[in-house]
Short mmCIF file of C-alpha atoms in Angstrom, two decimals:
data_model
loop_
_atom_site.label_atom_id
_atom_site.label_comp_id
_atom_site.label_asym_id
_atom_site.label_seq_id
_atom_site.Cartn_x
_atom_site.Cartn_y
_atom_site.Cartn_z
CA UNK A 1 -58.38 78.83 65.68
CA UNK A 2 -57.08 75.32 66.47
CA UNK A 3 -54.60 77.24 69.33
CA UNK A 4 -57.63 78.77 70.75
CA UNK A 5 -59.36 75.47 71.05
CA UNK A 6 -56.13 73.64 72.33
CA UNK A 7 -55.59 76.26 74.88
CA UNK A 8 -59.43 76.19 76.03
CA UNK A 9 -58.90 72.41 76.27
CA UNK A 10 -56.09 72.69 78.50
CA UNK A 11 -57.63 74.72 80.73
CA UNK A 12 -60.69 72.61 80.94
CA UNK A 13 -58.93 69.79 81.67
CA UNK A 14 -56.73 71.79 84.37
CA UNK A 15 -59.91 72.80 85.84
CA UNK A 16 -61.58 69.45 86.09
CA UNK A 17 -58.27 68.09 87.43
CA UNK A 18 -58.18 70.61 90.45
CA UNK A 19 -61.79 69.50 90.95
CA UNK A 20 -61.57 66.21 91.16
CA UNK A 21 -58.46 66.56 93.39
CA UNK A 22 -60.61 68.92 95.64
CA UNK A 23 -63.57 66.38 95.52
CA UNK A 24 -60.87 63.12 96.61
CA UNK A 25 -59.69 65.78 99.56
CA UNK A 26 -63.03 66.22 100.52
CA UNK A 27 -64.00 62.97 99.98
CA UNK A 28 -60.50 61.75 102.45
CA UNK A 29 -61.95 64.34 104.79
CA UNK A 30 -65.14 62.88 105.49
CA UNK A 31 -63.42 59.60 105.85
CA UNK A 32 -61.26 61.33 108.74
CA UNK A 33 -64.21 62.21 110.12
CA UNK A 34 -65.82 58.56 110.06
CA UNK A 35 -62.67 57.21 111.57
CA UNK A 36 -62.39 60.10 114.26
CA UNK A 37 -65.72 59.59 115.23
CA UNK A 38 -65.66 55.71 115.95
CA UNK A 39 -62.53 56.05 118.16
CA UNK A 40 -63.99 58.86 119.83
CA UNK A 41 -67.09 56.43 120.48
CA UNK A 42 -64.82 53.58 121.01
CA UNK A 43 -62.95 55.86 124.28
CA UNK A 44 -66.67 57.17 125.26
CA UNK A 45 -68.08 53.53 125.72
CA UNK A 46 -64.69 52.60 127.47
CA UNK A 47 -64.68 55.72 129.80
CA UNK A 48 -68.90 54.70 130.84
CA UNK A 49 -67.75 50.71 131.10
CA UNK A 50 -65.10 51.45 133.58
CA UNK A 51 -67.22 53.89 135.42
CA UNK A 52 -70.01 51.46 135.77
CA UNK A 53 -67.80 48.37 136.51
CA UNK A 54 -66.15 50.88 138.82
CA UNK A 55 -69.24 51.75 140.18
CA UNK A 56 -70.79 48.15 140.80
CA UNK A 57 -67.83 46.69 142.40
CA UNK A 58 -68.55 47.72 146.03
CA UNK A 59 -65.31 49.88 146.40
CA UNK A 60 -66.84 53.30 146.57
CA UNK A 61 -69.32 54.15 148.75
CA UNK A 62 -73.22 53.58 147.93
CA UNK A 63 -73.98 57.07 146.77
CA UNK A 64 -70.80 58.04 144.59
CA UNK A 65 -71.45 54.55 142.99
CA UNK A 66 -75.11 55.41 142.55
CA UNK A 67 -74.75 58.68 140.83
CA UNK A 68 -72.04 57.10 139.13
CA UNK A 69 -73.79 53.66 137.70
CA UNK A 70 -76.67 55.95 136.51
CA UNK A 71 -74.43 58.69 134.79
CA UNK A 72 -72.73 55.77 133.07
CA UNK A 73 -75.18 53.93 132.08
CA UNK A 74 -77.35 56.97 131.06
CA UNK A 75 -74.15 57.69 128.71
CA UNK A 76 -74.21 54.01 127.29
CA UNK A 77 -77.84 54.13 126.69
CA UNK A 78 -78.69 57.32 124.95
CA UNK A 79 -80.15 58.15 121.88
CA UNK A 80 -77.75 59.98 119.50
CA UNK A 81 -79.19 63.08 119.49
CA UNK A 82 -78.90 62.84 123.53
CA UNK A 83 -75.64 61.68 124.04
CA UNK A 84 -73.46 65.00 124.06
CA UNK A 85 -75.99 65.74 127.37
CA UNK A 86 -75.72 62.41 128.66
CA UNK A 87 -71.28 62.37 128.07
CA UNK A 88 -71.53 65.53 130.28
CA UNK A 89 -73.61 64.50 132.76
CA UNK A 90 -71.19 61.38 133.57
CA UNK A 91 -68.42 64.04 132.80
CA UNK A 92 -70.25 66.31 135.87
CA UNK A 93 -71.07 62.66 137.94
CA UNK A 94 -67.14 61.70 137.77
CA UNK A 95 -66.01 65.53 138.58
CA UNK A 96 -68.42 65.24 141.48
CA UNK A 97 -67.42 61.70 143.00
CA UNK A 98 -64.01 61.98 142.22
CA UNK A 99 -63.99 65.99 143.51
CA UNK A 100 -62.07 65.14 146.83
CA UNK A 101 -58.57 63.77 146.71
CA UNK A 102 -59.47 61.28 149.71
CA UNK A 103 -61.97 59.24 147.49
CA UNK A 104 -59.39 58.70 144.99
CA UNK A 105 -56.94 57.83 148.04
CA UNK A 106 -60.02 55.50 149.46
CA UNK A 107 -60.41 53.90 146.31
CA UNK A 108 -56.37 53.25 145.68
CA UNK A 109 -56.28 51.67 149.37
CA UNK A 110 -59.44 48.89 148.03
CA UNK A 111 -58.32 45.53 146.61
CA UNK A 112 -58.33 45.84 143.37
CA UNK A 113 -58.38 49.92 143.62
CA UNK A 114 -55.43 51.00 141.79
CA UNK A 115 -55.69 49.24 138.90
CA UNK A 116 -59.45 50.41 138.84
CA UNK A 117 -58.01 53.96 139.24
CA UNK A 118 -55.50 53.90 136.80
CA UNK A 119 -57.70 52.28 133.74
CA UNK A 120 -60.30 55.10 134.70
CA UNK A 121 -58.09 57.50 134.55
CA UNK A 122 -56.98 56.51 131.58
CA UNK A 123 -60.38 56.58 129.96
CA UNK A 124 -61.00 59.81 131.15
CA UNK A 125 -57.61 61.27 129.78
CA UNK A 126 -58.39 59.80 126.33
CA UNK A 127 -61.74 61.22 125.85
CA UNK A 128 -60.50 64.97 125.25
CA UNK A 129 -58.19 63.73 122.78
CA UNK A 130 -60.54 61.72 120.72
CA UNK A 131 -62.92 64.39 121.21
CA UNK A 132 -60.02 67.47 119.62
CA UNK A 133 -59.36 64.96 116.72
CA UNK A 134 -62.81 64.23 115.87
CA UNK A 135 -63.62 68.32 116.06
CA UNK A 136 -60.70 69.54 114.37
CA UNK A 137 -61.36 67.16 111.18
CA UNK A 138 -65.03 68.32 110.92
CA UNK A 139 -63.41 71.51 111.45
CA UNK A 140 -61.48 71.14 107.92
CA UNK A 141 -63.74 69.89 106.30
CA UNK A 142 -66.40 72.76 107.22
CA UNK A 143 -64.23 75.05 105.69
CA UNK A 144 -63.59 72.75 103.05
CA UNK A 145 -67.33 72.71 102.01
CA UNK A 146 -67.61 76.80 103.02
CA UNK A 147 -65.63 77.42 99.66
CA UNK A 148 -67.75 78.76 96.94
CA UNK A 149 -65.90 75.89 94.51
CA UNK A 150 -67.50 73.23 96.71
CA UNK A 151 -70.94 74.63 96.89
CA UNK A 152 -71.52 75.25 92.48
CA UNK A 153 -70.02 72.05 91.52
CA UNK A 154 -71.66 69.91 94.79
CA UNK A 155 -68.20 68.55 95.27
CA UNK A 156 -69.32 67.23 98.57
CA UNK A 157 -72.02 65.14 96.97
CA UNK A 158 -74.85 64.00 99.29
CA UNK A 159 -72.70 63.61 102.19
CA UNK A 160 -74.27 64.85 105.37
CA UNK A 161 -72.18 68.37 106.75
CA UNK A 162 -70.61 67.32 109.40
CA UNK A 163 -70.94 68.12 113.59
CA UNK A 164 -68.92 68.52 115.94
CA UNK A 165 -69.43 66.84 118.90
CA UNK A 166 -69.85 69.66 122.04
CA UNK A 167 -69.54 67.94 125.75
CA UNK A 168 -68.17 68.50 128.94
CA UNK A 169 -64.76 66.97 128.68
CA UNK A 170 -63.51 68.15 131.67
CA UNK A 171 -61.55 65.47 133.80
CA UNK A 172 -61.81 64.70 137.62
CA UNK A 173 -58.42 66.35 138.70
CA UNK A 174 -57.87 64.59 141.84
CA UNK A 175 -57.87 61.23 139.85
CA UNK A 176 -56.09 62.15 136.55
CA UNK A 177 -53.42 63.74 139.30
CA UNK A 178 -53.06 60.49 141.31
CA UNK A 179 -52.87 58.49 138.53
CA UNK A 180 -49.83 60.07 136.97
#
């Protein structure tokens, strides 16, 4: 009788053991997450400053810098819940002013242009990057939180599930070519 209970304690304790180590792995997911997320904001608002200082320095001509300064500044404005759309949009604005290999020329040939040029492209490099990170931990820790383990015991506590975050990363190729 006293094996039986031994045995049934071991396997209790086993079993709360694996638990709690799947709850800390959760728990070190959703703190990937959190730290994914603020660089991926961090190379967001660097990729809209450039664009608008880029845009208000005189070096482009009035309509790229236009549909530029309102794209970025749309982007450094919005509302959570709007900023995927408003990411893409200066995504789409920066594809569209930067479409033709002569603006990026134009704009390297400016005082000031290349360095403007390079820290853009830059910005616009790192954003797809931040954005895979930031998508591939939410990504683990979805299927973390899918297992049936996770959902009975609430191993993921009152933490939020987590998004991805779905924009048009798609860089200017006449600038991210110049600039390399």
């Amino acid at each position: 009788m006293t094996a039986t209970l031994i045995w049934i304690l071991v396997v209790l304790v086993a079993v709360g053991l694996y638990l709690s180590w799947t709850a800390g792995r959760l728990d070190r997911l959703h703190a990937r997450i959190d730290a994914a997320r603020a660089a991926l904001d961090a190379q967001l608002l660097r990729r809209a400053s450039v664009a608008q200082e880029l845009a208000t320095s005189g070096v482009l001509d009035p309509a790229a810098s236009m549909v530029l300064y309102e794209a970025a500044h749309a982007a450094r404005q919005a509302e959570e819940e709007l900023r995927e759309v408003a990411e893409s949009e200066l995504s789409q604005a920066l594809r569209a002013v930067f479409a033709d290999a002569h603006q990026v020329d134009a704009l390297r040939e400016a005082p000031g242009g290349e360095a403007a040029a390079h820290e853009l492209a830059e910005a616009v490099r790192r954003v797809p990057m931040a954005r895979r990170f930031h998508n591939d931990a939410v990504g683990a820790a979805r299927r973390l939180r899918e297992h049936r383990k996770v959902r009975w015991f609430r191993l993921a506590g009152h933490a939020p599930f987590p998004l991805a975050f779905e924009m048009d990363d798609e860089s200017p190729v006449a600038l991210v070519e110049r600039a390399a």
